[in-house]
Steps between C-alpha positions, in 0.01 A plus 500: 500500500535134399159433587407781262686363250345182532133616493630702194637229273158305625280763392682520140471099465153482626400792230718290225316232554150683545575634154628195349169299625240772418670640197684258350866673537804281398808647664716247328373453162417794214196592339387655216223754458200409304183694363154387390162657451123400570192610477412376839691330808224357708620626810919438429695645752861580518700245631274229313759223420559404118472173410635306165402153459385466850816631678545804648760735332466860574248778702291754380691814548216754372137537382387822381248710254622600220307690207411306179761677313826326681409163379520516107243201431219688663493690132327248278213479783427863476498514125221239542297643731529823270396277219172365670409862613486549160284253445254577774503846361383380107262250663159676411228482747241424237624143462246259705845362656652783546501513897589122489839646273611741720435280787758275357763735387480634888585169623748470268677816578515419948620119369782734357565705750520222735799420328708834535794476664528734750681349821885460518646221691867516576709201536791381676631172330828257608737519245516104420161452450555822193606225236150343563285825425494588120319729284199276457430445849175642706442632825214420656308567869406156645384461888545231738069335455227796469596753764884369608731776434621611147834410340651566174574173265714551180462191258884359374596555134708488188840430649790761386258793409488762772238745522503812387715748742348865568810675658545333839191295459388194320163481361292201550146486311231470736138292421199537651404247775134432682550657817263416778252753404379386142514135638218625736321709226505236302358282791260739522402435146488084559258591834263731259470242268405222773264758596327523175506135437376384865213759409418365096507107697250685775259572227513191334445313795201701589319406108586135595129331570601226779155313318650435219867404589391144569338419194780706327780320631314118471478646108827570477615164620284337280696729224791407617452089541366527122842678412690268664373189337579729151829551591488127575438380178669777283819364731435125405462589130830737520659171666352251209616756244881494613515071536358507165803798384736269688359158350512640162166493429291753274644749349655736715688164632636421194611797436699516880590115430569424134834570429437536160367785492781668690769356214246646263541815637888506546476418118281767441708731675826399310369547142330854656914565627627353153229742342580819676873464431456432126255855492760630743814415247272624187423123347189471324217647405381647863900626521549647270134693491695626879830552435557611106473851489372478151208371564419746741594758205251370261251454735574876577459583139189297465342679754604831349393404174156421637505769712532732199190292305245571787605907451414454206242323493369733791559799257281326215757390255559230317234269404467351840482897655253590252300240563526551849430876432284591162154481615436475123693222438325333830149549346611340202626205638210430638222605242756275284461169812113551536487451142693181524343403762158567271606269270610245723140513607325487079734184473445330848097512389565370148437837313676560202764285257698434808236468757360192233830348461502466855164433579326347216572087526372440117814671396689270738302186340565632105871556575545140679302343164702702302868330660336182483405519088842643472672213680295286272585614170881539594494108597334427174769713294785303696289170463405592060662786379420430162131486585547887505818591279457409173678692171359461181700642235287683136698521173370757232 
């Protein structure tokens, strides 16, 4: 009987600690129940342990499929995928692209589904490490290198903000990690590429004419010497340039060097400052032009005043609209400037009483002998004026 016993109580420790080791099963310490959902696991099994920040707080209790209806986010996805059904279905096949559309739209639509949640992963979690897990933090599958087994890690956040509790359950949002199989897909991709490119640098190679690769590459070394000594030169110029900046020479060194011109600029700068604050605070002309409303109000009715001579000018009145308008009136005008223009002409060739007075030099002549007999007798008057004034007086 006390042997019994003893194999008894050894059997119950041994399964303890069986349980403890492969499932994770505190005896002394409490948990708390946790809930997530994925759209895949990548082989998670229950049991996994749970890691946060590298250490090891809790075991996976559960992992089940569920339908898409139990986890309320899948709904936005499916409205989506309705949306670009749609689409494929108003896509008409007459379009040159067409097939190319649809094509598209179908690989959007199994990118989408890829990311409906449909697996449930059930948690068990220590209750000390709850104070670390808050509503913004994600559960993710990670796996010890490419095919070591899978393990849940849940990233720390906000302290003081639990997650939201679903009766007996917390819920954790869950992200989509790589698992092992789209790291090899997408190694698969990376091969297929180095098989196309291995095969374009096979072709090349085969149009390469070993003949000509000598002469071709003593050519390009000749190209290349010739460049060199360029760079050479356009290098000892660039050098000559900045002693000359930093000598003062020329006049990009003057204007590094002098300091002149930088007090000539501060000055500049000061009566620009002194400038803007006098238009700012409304002194002179340019200030008040910005900041007295009245000006702004005349300018207003100046425009509106103008505004209201084009409309009518543009309806013909006035003398300005008419004259814009009256065909007559236009006709006129210029019947009335060829004429001048006519006479302009007669006088310009010396036709006419005014075409002689401007043309005819013996009236010029008369009229200057004229002002000079004139000038003569008035001298003579001042000089004798009784020569020509004289009274004589009759008596009957």
């Amino acid at each position: 009987m006390k042997v019994g016993i003893f194999v008894f109580a050894s059997l119950l420790i041994l399964a303890a600690l069986i349980l403890q080791q492969s499932w994770g099963i505190d005896w002394f310490s409490q948990s708390v129940k946790a809930i997530t959902y994925l759209p895949d696991v990548g082989g998670l099994k229950p049991g996994a342990p749970v890691w946060l920040a590298g250490i090891e707080i809790g075991k996976v209790r559960k992992v089940t499929i569920v339908p898409p209806e139990v986890y309320a986010g899948n709904a936005p996805i499916f409205h989506q995928i309705n949306e670009i059904k749609q689409q494929i279905d108003s896509v008409s096949l007459s379009l040159p692209n067409s097939k190319q559309m649809i094509s598209d739209l179908q690989d959007q639509i199994r990118s989408l589904k890829l990311e409906i949640r449909i697996v449930e992963i059930e948690l068990d979690i220590r209750k000390q490490y709850l104070n670390r897990i808050s509503r913004d933090s994600e559960v993710g599958i990670e796996s010890r290198g490419l095919i070591g087994d899978s393990f849940i890690e849940i990233s720390p956040g906000t302290y003081g903000v639990p997650p939201i509790k679903r009766g007996d359950y917390f819920v954790i949002e869950g992200i989509r990690s790589s698992g092992f199989r789209e790291i090899m897909t997408g190694a698969n991709d990376v091969i297929a590429n180095f098989g196309v490119l291995s095969e374009q640098v096979k072709n090349i190679a085969l149009k390469i004419n070993p003949d000509k690769v000598g002469s071709g590459i003593s050519d390009t070394l000749q190209q290349m010497q010739a460049t060199l000594r360029q760079a050479n030169q356009t290098f000892a110029r660039a050098t000559a340039l900045v002693e000359d900046i930093r000598n003062g020479n020329g006049t990009m060194g003057r204007l590094v060097s002098d300091p002149t011109l930088y007090k000539r600029l501060t000055e500049s700068l000061e009566r620009f400052n002194k400038i803007a604050d006098q238009m700012q605070n409304g002194s002179g002309t340019l200030g008040k032009l910005m900041n007295d409303p009245q000006v702004f109000d005349r300018a207003n009715e100046t425009l509106a005043h103008a505004e209201l001579v084009m409309n009518r000018i543009e309806k013909g009145e006035g003398t300005l609209g008419r004259l814009t308008k009256d065909p007559a009136l236009y006709d006129s005008s210029k019947q009335a400037l060829d004429k001048f223009a006519a006479l302009l002409d007669e006088i310009n060739k010396g036709n006419g009483t005014m075409g002689k007075l401007l043309k005819d030099p013996s009236l010029y002549n008369n009229l200057d002998k004229s002002s000079e007999e004139i000038t003569k007798l008035i001298y003579d008057l001042r000089q004798d004026p009784k020569k020509y004034l004289t009274i004589r007086f009759r008596l009957f």
